Structure formats: C-alpha cells, structure tokens
Amino acid sequence: MKKVFIAATRQNDGKTIVSMGLIASIKKRMPNVGYIKPVGQKYLVVNGKKVDKDAVLVREVYKLNGNLANMNPIAVTKGFTEAYIRHGKKEVLANRIKKAFHNVKKGRDFVLIEGTGHAGVGAVFDMSNSDVAKLLGSKVILVSIGGLGRPIDEIMLNKAKFDQNGVELLGVIINKVQPNKYEKVEGLVRAGLKRKGIEVFGVIPYHEPLSSPSMEQIQEDIGGKLLSGERGIKRAVHRMIIGAMQPHEALGYFGEGTLLITPGSREDIIFAAMSGSIGAQARTFGVAGIILTGKVTPHRHVLSLIKEIDIPVIQIKEDTFSVASRIHDLIVKIRPTDTEKIRATEELIEKYVNTDRILSLL
C-alpha cells in the first residue's frame, strides 16, 4: 500500500484543494483510495460526534466508505489544548491515530493523509504534522504558494522540522502562481529548489473562483440573517466595498462579484446598488449581494423592492468595520455542493501536477 502526507507551509496555501485534486487523480490510477486527516481544527457535528470539515467533505465528494470517525480521530475542540497541557498523554493520542489509520488503510491501494498547516502545527499537544507523519511512517509533500523567495524560504524551514523527526520530504507543489508571472516563476522556482535537492511535482496557476466565497458561505460564517435573494445565494464574491460614500461615487465601484457592506440606515446607497443590478447593466454596475450592518433595518418598502430584484441581502447587528474584517479574514473552504469548484480543482491538479511521478517515488 502506498501513502503520502500532505502538509503546507502555512494556512490557506491550498492544502485541501491539492489533496482533493490528488485523490481524484490517483483514483483514476488506483481505484481503491483512502483518506485520513489525523488532526482537525475546524469541525462539524455529525451523528453527535465532532469531525473535521475536510474529512466530511472528502468522504462525501469521493464516496469513500468506512467510518467517518476513523478519517478524523482527533478534533481539536474548544478547551482541548488546555486540557492536554494540564493532564494529557501523548501515547493516548498516538494510539488513537494509529488505530484509526489501521482501519482506514484496510484493503486500500493508496491512502492520502492530510495534515493541518505547517510542520510544527500541533506541537503544543505533541502531535505536530512532523510527529504524525513519523508516527504513520509516511513521506511528505509540502504545498506552498507562488513566488520565489517566500516559498523557497518557507519550504526549507518546514523541511528542517521534518528532517529533525527523520521524515522524508518527497517533494513540493507550488500553488496560486499569478498567471502573468507563471512562466517566469515556474522555471525559477524549479531551479531554485533543485539547488536545494527538492523536487517540484507541480506549479499551479492562481484560479480566482477557488478563492472566492459564495454569499451562502459568507452568511454561514458571519451568522447573518438572510432577508431576501435565496435564488442568488450561490453567487461568488470577488471583492467587497464599504458603503460609506455617496451613491453616485459607489456606482463606480460596483460590478459583477462585488459585495456591498453598508449600515441598514443607508437606504440611498442600497437604492444605488439596486438600480445598478437591473438588466444588462448588472455586470458593470450591479452587486453580488448586500450585507446590512447595525441595528437599523431598511423600510419595508425598500426590502420589498430588493426582493423583486432578487439580490441576496444579509442582515447582521455588528458594526460595518467588524463585519468587513471578518469577511476579509474568511478562509474559503470548498463544500460538497460546490461542484464547479471541485471540477476546477481536479482539472488543475490533473493538468499541472505529475501524479505518476509521485506514485513512482512512493
């Protein structure tokens, strides 16, 4: 049985996207593929048990059989780290991971092990990515993001941690390279890492739709109330603006994929967004959705007009700055229903990553 551990140089480098694309690619070559995320930090409650979101996603998308709890034996819930520092035992966690992995790998040709962040994440409870990779006897592929100096520096830093634990870095995948710099970056990053004795399995260009949350995801993450626009809730958001300007100025900032965040009292700018979202001009002057902040709700006649245009409108009582900050920091996660994003992920990995080379080295 072959196995590989996927880690990243930092948060939001695209580790889960790469993991999903690799699973799809490997399934074309080895149909019996398994998956495990030994340590998860963002979880859902499934049948009364807390399970990492990525494990739920991968199992559902790729129809993997087996116990979901085995695919994520450790979920870092609130208070987990504090409790471990006070009275936790490393061998308890290690045994839980080993038992889960033993169950996942039964009858498999290949198992993808997804880490959680960089090499040192989890060290506070003695289960860093390098610790887990060593525990499971797995080689590692690191995912980093486009550029030259930063990815190479961070890859070498992470490699030092894996080396310290006696874990082999199989190679790396560079993700999110700006298309206008792709040709230059690909050649130089391969050459730079070759000088360090590190193989590059793929260089993937930045694909904006994968980094764009939908209105549905934003609503779920900020906990707002949907006032209207259910049919448009899947719209992607590429950028946001704060409605603190005059309406005629705001029109110049609107356009397809724009999220307007404005106090509910600013009916003038809400009307501007509505008027720009009508008919053929919507791509240039419309908005993907509106978030109304504060405690003031627009007049009921204004809300009825919004519903006719079918713009997703979310209301939340927090102030505008706080809401905008939360959305800015939103880490975009693919969901089982995001079929276009999943297909795009698979196509990117198949095109830009040498899966056959990875399997040959395992």
PDB file of C-alpha atoms in Angstrom, residues 82-350:
ATOM      1  CA  GLU A  82      -5.612  23.488  27.720  1.00  0.00           C
ATOM      2  CA  ALA A  83      -6.819  20.106  28.925  1.00  0.00           C
ATOM      3  CA  TYR A  84      -3.894  18.365  27.216  1.00  0.00           C
ATOM      4  CA  ILE A  85      -1.316  20.673  28.774  1.00  0.00           C
ATOM      5  CA  ARG A  86      -2.781  20.017  32.213  1.00  0.00           C
ATOM      6  CA  HIS A  87      -3.101  16.245  32.076  1.00  0.00           C
ATOM      7  CA  GLY A  88      -2.829  14.894  28.522  1.00  0.00           C
ATOM      8  CA  LYS A  89      -0.761  11.882  27.475  1.00  0.00           C
ATOM      9  CA  LYS A  90       0.986  11.657  24.119  1.00  0.00           C
ATOM     10  CA  GLU A  91       0.576   7.882  23.881  1.00  0.00           C
ATOM     11  CA  VAL A  92      -3.220   8.202  24.142  1.00  0.00           C
ATOM     12  CA  LEU A  93      -3.384  10.461  21.097  1.00  0.00           C
ATOM     13  CA  ALA A  94      -0.763   8.414  19.238  1.00  0.00           C
ATOM     14  CA  ASN A  95      -2.688   5.189  19.785  1.00  0.00           C
ATOM     15  CA  ARG A  96      -5.919   6.803  18.644  1.00  0.00           C
ATOM     16  CA  ILE A  97      -4.291   7.955  15.394  1.00  0.00           C
ATOM     17  CA  LYS A  98      -2.569   4.620  14.748  1.00  0.00           C
ATOM     18  CA  LYS A  99      -5.775   2.672  15.328  1.00  0.00           C
ATOM     19  CA  ALA A 100      -7.748   4.964  13.006  1.00  0.00           C
ATOM     20  CA  PHE A 101      -5.100   4.724  10.294  1.00  0.00           C
ATOM     21  CA  HIS A 102      -5.033   0.941  10.590  1.00  0.00           C
ATOM     22  CA  ASN A 103      -8.782   0.868   9.960  1.00  0.00           C
ATOM     23  CA  VAL A 104      -8.619   3.359   7.063  1.00  0.00           C
ATOM     24  CA  LYS A 105      -5.850   1.538   5.198  1.00  0.00           C
ATOM     25  CA  LYS A 106      -7.550  -1.889   5.215  1.00  0.00           C
ATOM     26  CA  GLY A 107      -7.912  -3.088   1.621  1.00  0.00           C
ATOM     27  CA  ARG A 108      -6.608   0.201   0.191  1.00  0.00           C
ATOM     28  CA  ASP A 109      -4.096   0.638  -2.593  1.00  0.00           C
ATOM     29  CA  PHE A 110      -3.354   4.174  -1.513  1.00  0.00           C
ATOM     30  CA  VAL A 111      -4.077   6.437   1.479  1.00  0.00           C
ATOM     31  CA  LEU A 112      -3.776  10.207   1.416  1.00  0.00           C
ATOM     32  CA  ILE A 113      -3.017  11.674   4.848  1.00  0.00           C
ATOM     33  CA  GLU A 114      -3.930  15.346   5.133  1.00  0.00           C
ATOM     34  CA  GLY A 115      -2.115  17.418   7.724  1.00  0.00           C
ATOM     35  CA  THR A 116      -3.222  20.635   9.331  1.00  0.00           C
ATOM     36  CA  GLY A 117      -0.960  23.541   8.448  1.00  0.00           C
ATOM     37  CA  HIS A 118       2.831  23.664   8.583  1.00  0.00           C
ATOM     38  CA  ALA A 119       5.248  21.110  10.010  1.00  0.00           C
ATOM     39  CA  GLY A 120       5.000  22.389  13.585  1.00  0.00           C
ATOM     40  CA  VAL A 121       1.231  22.806  13.927  1.00  0.00           C
ATOM     41  CA  GLY A 122       0.017  20.587  16.773  1.00  0.00           C
ATOM     42  CA  ALA A 123       3.320  20.567  18.647  1.00  0.00           C
ATOM     43  CA  VAL A 124       1.561  22.053  21.677  1.00  0.00           C
ATOM     44  CA  PHE A 125      -0.151  18.680  22.223  1.00  0.00           C
ATOM     45  CA  ASP A 126       2.746  16.561  20.912  1.00  0.00           C
ATOM     46  CA  MET A 127       1.085  15.782  17.596  1.00  0.00           C
ATOM     47  CA  SER A 128       2.648  18.191  15.121  1.00  0.00           C
ATOM     48  CA  ASN A 129       2.459  17.350  11.438  1.00  0.00           C
ATOM     49  CA  SER A 130       6.021  16.074  11.566  1.00  0.00           C
ATOM     50  CA  ASP A 131       5.158  13.933  14.626  1.00  0.00           C
ATOM     51  CA  VAL A 132       2.128  12.423  12.893  1.00  0.00           C
ATOM     52  CA  ALA A 133       3.983  11.789   9.627  1.00  0.00           C
ATOM     53  CA  LYS A 134       6.695   9.955  11.575  1.00  0.00           C
ATOM     54  CA  LEU A 135       4.113   8.040  13.597  1.00  0.00           C
ATOM     55  CA  LEU A 136       2.475   6.763  10.393  1.00  0.00           C
ATOM     56  CA  GLY A 137       5.769   6.177   8.555  1.00  0.00           C
ATOM     57  CA  SER A 138       4.801   8.475   5.721  1.00  0.00           C
ATOM     58  CA  LYS A 139       6.773  10.648   3.322  1.00  0.00           C
ATOM     59  CA  VAL A 140       5.600  14.234   2.927  1.00  0.00           C
ATOM     60  CA  ILE A 141       4.582  16.564   0.106  1.00  0.00           C
ATOM     61  CA  LEU A 142       4.594  20.249   1.013  1.00  0.00           C
ATOM     62  CA  VAL A 143       2.205  22.752  -0.560  1.00  0.00           C
ATOM     63  CA  SER A 144       3.331  26.371  -0.756  1.00  0.00           C
ATOM     64  CA  ILE A 145       2.085  29.381  -2.692  1.00  0.00           C
ATOM     65  CA  GLY A 146       3.502  31.208  -5.689  1.00  0.00           C
ATOM     66  CA  GLY A 147       6.518  33.447  -5.768  1.00  0.00           C
ATOM     67  CA  LEU A 148      10.230  32.834  -5.404  1.00  0.00           C
ATOM     68  CA  GLY A 149      11.723  33.956  -2.122  1.00  0.00           C
ATOM     69  CA  ARG A 150       8.848  33.203   0.196  1.00  0.00           C
ATOM     70  CA  PRO A 151       8.005  29.632  -0.888  1.00  0.00           C
ATOM     71  CA  ILE A 152      11.628  28.511  -1.032  1.00  0.00           C
ATOM     72  CA  ASP A 153      12.440  30.058   2.360  1.00  0.00           C
ATOM     73  CA  GLU A 154       9.355  28.541   3.986  1.00  0.00           C
ATOM     74  CA  ILE A 155       9.843  25.141   2.356  1.00  0.00           C
ATOM     75  CA  MET A 156      13.374  24.989   3.758  1.00  0.00           C
ATOM     76  CA  LEU A 157      12.131  25.997   7.203  1.00  0.00           C
ATOM     77  CA  ASN A 158       9.495  23.249   7.173  1.00  0.00           C
ATOM     78  CA  LYS A 159      11.960  20.721   5.776  1.00  0.00           C
ATOM     79  CA  ALA A 160      14.225  21.351   8.771  1.00  0.00           C
ATOM     80  CA  LYS A 161      11.407  20.324  11.126  1.00  0.00           C
ATOM     81  CA  PHE A 162      10.630  17.173   9.143  1.00  0.00           C
ATOM     82  CA  ASP A 163      14.341  16.336   8.941  1.00  0.00           C
ATOM     83  CA  GLN A 164      14.608  16.694  12.703  1.00  0.00           C
ATOM     84  CA  ASN A 165      11.972  13.981  13.089  1.00  0.00           C
ATOM     85  CA  GLY A 166      13.502  11.748  10.440  1.00  0.00           C
ATOM     86  CA  VAL A 167      10.632  12.290   7.992  1.00  0.00           C
ATOM     87  CA  GLU A 168      11.466  12.394   4.276  1.00  0.00           C
ATOM     88  CA  LEU A 169      10.237  15.337   2.215  1.00  0.00           C
ATOM     89  CA  LEU A 170       9.244  13.679  -1.049  1.00  0.00           C
ATOM     90  CA  GLY A 171       8.783  16.954  -2.903  1.00  0.00           C
ATOM     91  CA  VAL A 172       6.660  20.064  -3.176  1.00  0.00           C
ATOM     92  CA  ILE A 173       3.737  21.565  -5.073  1.00  0.00           C
ATOM     93  CA  ILE A 174       3.664  25.320  -5.654  1.00  0.00           C
ATOM     94  CA  ASN A 175       0.138  26.717  -5.723  1.00  0.00           C
ATOM     95  CA  LYS A 176      -1.566  30.027  -6.629  1.00  0.00           C
ATOM     96  CA  VAL A 177       1.043  31.452  -9.001  1.00  0.00           C
ATOM     97  CA  GLN A 178      -0.206  34.634 -10.677  1.00  0.00           C
ATOM     98  CA  PRO A 179      -0.916  33.821 -14.356  1.00  0.00           C
ATOM     99  CA  ASN A 180       1.004  36.831 -15.677  1.00  0.00           C
ATOM    100  CA  LYS A 181       4.120  35.627 -13.824  1.00  0.00           C
ATOM    101  CA  TYR A 182       3.581  31.901 -14.289  1.00  0.00           C
ATOM    102  CA  GLU A 183       6.228  31.143 -16.921  1.00  0.00           C
ATOM    103  CA  LYS A 184       8.949  33.045 -15.082  1.00  0.00           C
ATOM    104  CA  VAL A 185       8.080  31.727 -11.617  1.00  0.00           C
ATOM    105  CA  GLU A 186       7.730  28.118 -12.725  1.00  0.00           C
ATOM    106  CA  GLY A 187      11.205  27.994 -14.219  1.00  0.00           C
ATOM    107  CA  LEU A 188      12.932  29.839 -11.400  1.00  0.00           C
ATOM    108  CA  VAL A 189      11.205  28.062  -8.502  1.00  0.00           C
ATOM    109  CA  ARG A 190      12.032  24.668 -10.016  1.00  0.00           C
ATOM    110  CA  ALA A 191      15.649  25.726 -10.496  1.00  0.00           C
ATOM    111  CA  GLY A 192      15.874  27.244  -7.029  1.00  0.00           C
ATOM    112  CA  LEU A 193      14.513  24.166  -5.289  1.00  0.00           C
ATOM    113  CA  LYS A 194      16.626  21.842  -7.447  1.00  0.00           C
ATOM    114  CA  ARG A 195      19.673  23.599  -5.993  1.00  0.00           C
ATOM    115  CA  LYS A 196      18.357  22.530  -2.580  1.00  0.00           C
ATOM    116  CA  GLY A 197      17.797  18.945  -3.697  1.00  0.00           C
ATOM    117  CA  ILE A 198      13.999  19.271  -3.634  1.00  0.00           C
ATOM    118  CA  GLU A 199      11.780  18.047  -6.442  1.00  0.00           C
ATOM    119  CA  VAL A 200       8.807  20.103  -7.656  1.00  0.00           C
ATOM    120  CA  PHE A 201       5.840  17.927  -8.645  1.00  0.00           C
ATOM    121  CA  GLY A 202       3.778  20.780  -9.985  1.00  0.00           C
ATOM    122  CA  VAL A 203       3.316  24.533 -10.274  1.00  0.00           C
ATOM    123  CA  ILE A 204      -0.353  25.551 -10.287  1.00  0.00           C
ATOM    124  CA  PRO A 205      -1.599  28.936 -11.536  1.00  0.00           C
ATOM    125  CA  TYR A 206      -3.909  31.050  -9.412  1.00  0.00           C
ATOM    126  CA  HIS A 207      -7.568  30.377 -10.214  1.00  0.00           C
ATOM    127  CA  GLU A 208      -9.736  33.140  -8.780  1.00  0.00           C
ATOM    128  CA  PRO A 209     -13.027  31.192  -8.457  1.00  0.00           C
ATOM    129  CA  LEU A 210     -11.375  28.800  -5.980  1.00  0.00           C
ATOM    130  CA  SER A 211     -10.552  31.721  -3.686  1.00  0.00           C
ATOM    131  CA  SER A 212     -13.931  33.428  -3.966  1.00  0.00           C
ATOM    132  CA  PRO A 213     -16.536  32.688  -1.273  1.00  0.00           C
ATOM    133  CA  SER A 214     -20.192  32.482  -2.155  1.00  0.00           C
ATOM    134  CA  MET A 215     -22.866  34.593  -0.477  1.00  0.00           C
ATOM    135  CA  GLU A 216     -24.033  31.357   1.151  1.00  0.00           C
ATOM    136  CA  GLN A 217     -20.635  30.757   2.731  1.00  0.00           C
ATOM    137  CA  ILE A 218     -20.401  34.342   3.938  1.00  0.00           C
ATOM    138  CA  GLN A 219     -23.836  34.103   5.541  1.00  0.00           C
ATOM    139  CA  GLU A 220     -22.906  30.862   7.263  1.00  0.00           C
ATOM    140  CA  ASP A 221     -19.574  32.170   8.524  1.00  0.00           C
ATOM    141  CA  ILE A 222     -20.764  35.524   9.872  1.00  0.00           C
ATOM    142  CA  GLY A 223     -24.054  34.152  11.194  1.00  0.00           C
ATOM    143  CA  GLY A 224     -26.263  36.731   9.483  1.00  0.00           C
ATOM    144  CA  LYS A 225     -29.961  36.537   8.663  1.00  0.00           C
ATOM    145  CA  LEU A 226     -30.947  36.185   5.004  1.00  0.00           C
ATOM    146  CA  LEU A 227     -33.659  38.753   4.286  1.00  0.00           C
ATOM    147  CA  SER A 228     -34.044  38.023   0.572  1.00  0.00           C
ATOM    148  CA  GLY A 229     -32.374  36.641  -2.533  1.00  0.00           C
ATOM    149  CA  GLU A 230     -32.311  32.892  -1.911  1.00  0.00           C
ATOM    150  CA  ARG A 231     -32.002  32.190  -5.636  1.00  0.00           C
ATOM    151  CA  GLY A 232     -28.783  34.204  -5.794  1.00  0.00           C
ATOM    152  CA  ILE A 233     -27.187  32.778  -2.647  1.00  0.00           C
ATOM    153  CA  LYS A 234     -24.624  30.791  -4.680  1.00  0.00           C
ATOM    154  CA  ARG A 235     -23.187  33.934  -6.284  1.00  0.00           C
ATOM    155  CA  ALA A 236     -19.427  34.270  -5.917  1.00  0.00           C
ATOM    156  CA  VAL A 237     -17.872  37.296  -4.240  1.00  0.00           C
ATOM    157  CA  HIS A 238     -14.577  38.531  -5.662  1.00  0.00           C
ATOM    158  CA  ARG A 239     -14.262  41.793  -3.758  1.00  0.00           C
ATOM    159  CA  MET A 240     -16.096  43.925  -1.218  1.00  0.00           C
ATOM    160  CA  ILE A 241     -16.691  47.633  -0.708  1.00  0.00           C
ATOM    161  CA  ILE A 242     -17.827  49.607   2.319  1.00  0.00           C
ATOM    162  CA  GLY A 243     -20.887  51.772   1.682  1.00  0.00           C
ATOM    163  CA  ALA A 244     -19.522  54.917   3.321  1.00  0.00           C
ATOM    164  CA  MET A 245     -19.517  57.083   0.188  1.00  0.00           C
ATOM    165  CA  GLN A 246     -22.064  58.998  -1.838  1.00  0.00           C
ATOM    166  CA  PRO A 247     -24.329  56.845  -4.055  1.00  0.00           C
ATOM    167  CA  HIS A 248     -23.076  58.293  -7.353  1.00  0.00           C
ATOM    168  CA  GLU A 249     -19.485  57.529  -6.265  1.00  0.00           C
ATOM    169  CA  ALA A 250     -20.392  54.000  -5.222  1.00  0.00           C
ATOM    170  CA  LEU A 251     -21.665  53.123  -8.698  1.00  0.00           C
ATOM    171  CA  GLY A 252     -18.105  53.393  -9.967  1.00  0.00           C
ATOM    172  CA  TYR A 253     -17.038  50.663  -7.544  1.00  0.00           C
ATOM    173  CA  PHE A 254     -19.911  48.247  -8.167  1.00  0.00           C
ATOM    174  CA  GLY A 255     -19.713  45.414 -10.674  1.00  0.00           C
ATOM    175  CA  GLU A 256     -20.095  41.654 -11.036  1.00  0.00           C
ATOM    176  CA  GLY A 257     -18.873  39.826  -7.948  1.00  0.00           C
ATOM    177  CA  THR A 258     -18.932  42.892  -5.673  1.00  0.00           C
ATOM    178  CA  LEU A 259     -20.233  42.610  -2.114  1.00  0.00           C
ATOM    179  CA  LEU A 260     -21.657  45.801  -0.631  1.00  0.00           C
ATOM    180  CA  ILE A 261     -21.339  46.143   3.157  1.00  0.00           C
ATOM    181  CA  THR A 262     -23.310  49.100   4.475  1.00  0.00           C
ATOM    182  CA  PRO A 263     -25.358  50.173   7.515  1.00  0.00           C
ATOM    183  CA  GLY A 264     -29.061  49.400   7.189  1.00  0.00           C
ATOM    184  CA  SER A 265     -29.736  53.117   7.551  1.00  0.00           C
ATOM    185  CA  ARG A 266     -28.014  53.926   4.241  1.00  0.00           C
ATOM    186  CA  GLU A 267     -31.078  53.481   2.051  1.00  0.00           C
ATOM    187  CA  ASP A 268     -29.564  55.829  -0.540  1.00  0.00           C
ATOM    188  CA  ILE A 269     -26.642  53.543  -1.300  1.00  0.00           C
ATOM    189  CA  ILE A 270     -28.896  50.474  -1.112  1.00  0.00           C
ATOM    190  CA  PHE A 271     -31.076  52.035  -3.841  1.00  0.00           C
ATOM    191  CA  ALA A 272     -27.941  52.712  -5.903  1.00  0.00           C
ATOM    192  CA  ALA A 273     -26.961  49.037  -5.679  1.00  0.00           C
ATOM    193  CA  MET A 274     -30.489  48.003  -6.639  1.00  0.00           C
ATOM    194  CA  SER A 275     -30.655  50.289  -9.655  1.00  0.00           C
ATOM    195  CA  GLY A 276     -27.252  49.101 -10.874  1.00  0.00           C
ATOM    196  CA  SER A 277     -28.358  45.465 -10.630  1.00  0.00           C
ATOM    197  CA  ILE A 278     -31.226  45.731 -13.100  1.00  0.00           C
ATOM    198  CA  GLY A 279     -30.967  44.295 -16.608  1.00  0.00           C
ATOM    199  CA  ALA A 280     -27.931  44.283 -18.883  1.00  0.00           C
ATOM    200  CA  GLN A 281     -26.010  46.834 -16.819  1.00  0.00           C
ATOM    201  CA  ALA A 282     -25.795  44.474 -13.804  1.00  0.00           C
ATOM    202  CA  ARG A 283     -22.371  43.111 -14.841  1.00  0.00           C
ATOM    203  CA  THR A 284     -20.944  46.645 -14.758  1.00  0.00           C
ATOM    204  CA  PHE A 285     -22.918  48.402 -12.029  1.00  0.00           C
ATOM    205  CA  GLY A 286     -24.609  45.618 -10.030  1.00  0.00           C
ATOM    206  CA  VAL A 287     -23.633  43.730  -6.895  1.00  0.00           C
ATOM    207  CA  ALA A 288     -23.417  40.058  -5.947  1.00  0.00           C
ATOM    208  CA  GLY A 289     -25.048  40.768  -2.618  1.00  0.00           C
ATOM    209  CA  ILE A 290     -25.556  43.228   0.211  1.00  0.00           C
ATOM    210  CA  ILE A 291     -24.773  42.934   3.905  1.00  0.00           C
ATOM    211  CA  LEU A 292     -26.722  45.323   6.135  1.00  0.00           C
ATOM    212  CA  THR A 293     -24.935  46.102   9.393  1.00  0.00           C
ATOM    213  CA  GLY A 294     -26.084  47.676  12.635  1.00  0.00           C
ATOM    214  CA  LYS A 295     -29.477  47.649  14.309  1.00  0.00           C
ATOM    215  CA  VAL A 296     -31.413  49.641  11.707  1.00  0.00           C
ATOM    216  CA  THR A 297     -33.494  47.711   9.176  1.00  0.00           C
ATOM    217  CA  PRO A 298     -34.435  49.460   5.915  1.00  0.00           C
ATOM    218  CA  HIS A 299     -38.058  50.451   5.429  1.00  0.00           C
ATOM    219  CA  ARG A 300     -40.315  47.530   4.453  1.00  0.00           C
ATOM    220  CA  HIS A 301     -40.971  49.111   1.036  1.00  0.00           C
ATOM    221  CA  VAL A 302     -37.217  49.142   0.368  1.00  0.00           C
ATOM    222  CA  LEU A 303     -36.978  45.466   1.338  1.00  0.00           C
ATOM    223  CA  SER A 304     -39.889  44.572  -0.936  1.00  0.00           C
ATOM    224  CA  LEU A 305     -38.126  46.228  -3.874  1.00  0.00           C
ATOM    225  CA  ILE A 306     -34.908  44.349  -3.099  1.00  0.00           C
ATOM    226  CA  LYS A 307     -36.805  41.057  -3.160  1.00  0.00           C
ATOM    227  CA  GLU A 308     -38.100  41.812  -6.633  1.00  0.00           C
ATOM    228  CA  ILE A 309     -34.549  42.228  -7.948  1.00  0.00           C
ATOM    229  CA  ASP A 310     -33.533  39.046  -6.085  1.00  0.00           C
ATOM    230  CA  ILE A 311     -30.270  40.359  -4.628  1.00  0.00           C
ATOM    231  CA  PRO A 312     -29.069  38.278  -1.643  1.00  0.00           C
ATOM    232  CA  VAL A 313     -29.356  40.566   1.373  1.00  0.00           C
ATOM    233  CA  ILE A 314     -27.933  39.516   4.735  1.00  0.00           C
ATOM    234  CA  GLN A 315     -28.557  41.396   7.949  1.00  0.00           C
ATOM    235  CA  ILE A 316     -26.242  41.347  10.962  1.00  0.00           C
ATOM    236  CA  LYS A 317     -26.240  43.583  14.046  1.00  0.00           C
ATOM    237  CA  GLU A 318     -22.452  44.045  14.202  1.00  0.00           C
ATOM    238  CA  ASP A 319     -20.844  47.270  13.026  1.00  0.00           C
ATOM    239  CA  THR A 320     -19.634  47.635   9.442  1.00  0.00           C
ATOM    240  CA  PHE A 321     -15.910  47.570  10.212  1.00  0.00           C
ATOM    241  CA  SER A 322     -16.123  44.384  12.295  1.00  0.00           C
ATOM    242  CA  VAL A 323     -18.136  42.575   9.618  1.00  0.00           C
ATOM    243  CA  ALA A 324     -15.784  43.678   6.849  1.00  0.00           C
ATOM    244  CA  SER A 325     -12.779  42.496   8.875  1.00  0.00           C
ATOM    245  CA  ARG A 326     -14.339  39.079   9.426  1.00  0.00           C
ATOM    246  CA  ILE A 327     -15.097  38.633   5.747  1.00  0.00           C
ATOM    247  CA  HIS A 328     -11.610  39.802   4.782  1.00  0.00           C
ATOM    248  CA  ASP A 329     -10.124  37.089   7.020  1.00  0.00           C
ATOM    249  CA  LEU A 330     -12.533  34.443   5.751  1.00  0.00           C
ATOM    250  CA  ILE A 331     -10.691  31.292   4.726  1.00  0.00           C
ATOM    251  CA  VAL A 332     -12.505  29.883   1.740  1.00  0.00           C
ATOM    252  CA  LYS A 333     -13.406  26.238   2.040  1.00  0.00           C
ATOM    253  CA  ILE A 334     -14.904  24.092  -0.700  1.00  0.00           C
ATOM    254  CA  ARG A 335     -18.231  22.478   0.154  1.00  0.00           C
ATOM    255  CA  PRO A 336     -19.742  19.263  -1.233  1.00  0.00           C
ATOM    256  CA  THR A 337     -22.260  21.304  -3.229  1.00  0.00           C
ATOM    257  CA  ASP A 338     -19.542  23.410  -4.923  1.00  0.00           C
ATOM    258  CA  THR A 339     -19.440  21.167  -7.987  1.00  0.00           C
ATOM    259  CA  GLU A 340     -17.827  23.764 -10.259  1.00  0.00           C
ATOM    260  CA  LYS A 341     -15.021  24.442  -7.779  1.00  0.00           C
ATOM    261  CA  ILE A 342     -14.437  20.727  -7.265  1.00  0.00           C
ATOM    262  CA  ARG A 343     -14.255  20.127 -11.010  1.00  0.00           C
ATOM    263  CA  ALA A 344     -11.867  23.062 -11.428  1.00  0.00           C
ATOM    264  CA  THR A 345      -9.666  21.704  -8.640  1.00  0.00           C
ATOM    265  CA  GLU A 346      -9.446  18.286 -10.253  1.00  0.00           C
ATOM    266  CA  GLU A 347      -8.671  19.753 -13.660  1.00  0.00           C
ATOM    267  CA  LEU A 348      -5.883  21.941 -12.255  1.00  0.00           C
ATOM    268  CA  ILE A 349      -4.192  19.032 -10.479  1.00  0.00           C
ATOM    269  CA  GLU A 350      -4.509  16.718 -13.484  1.00  0.00           C
TER     270      GLU A 350
END
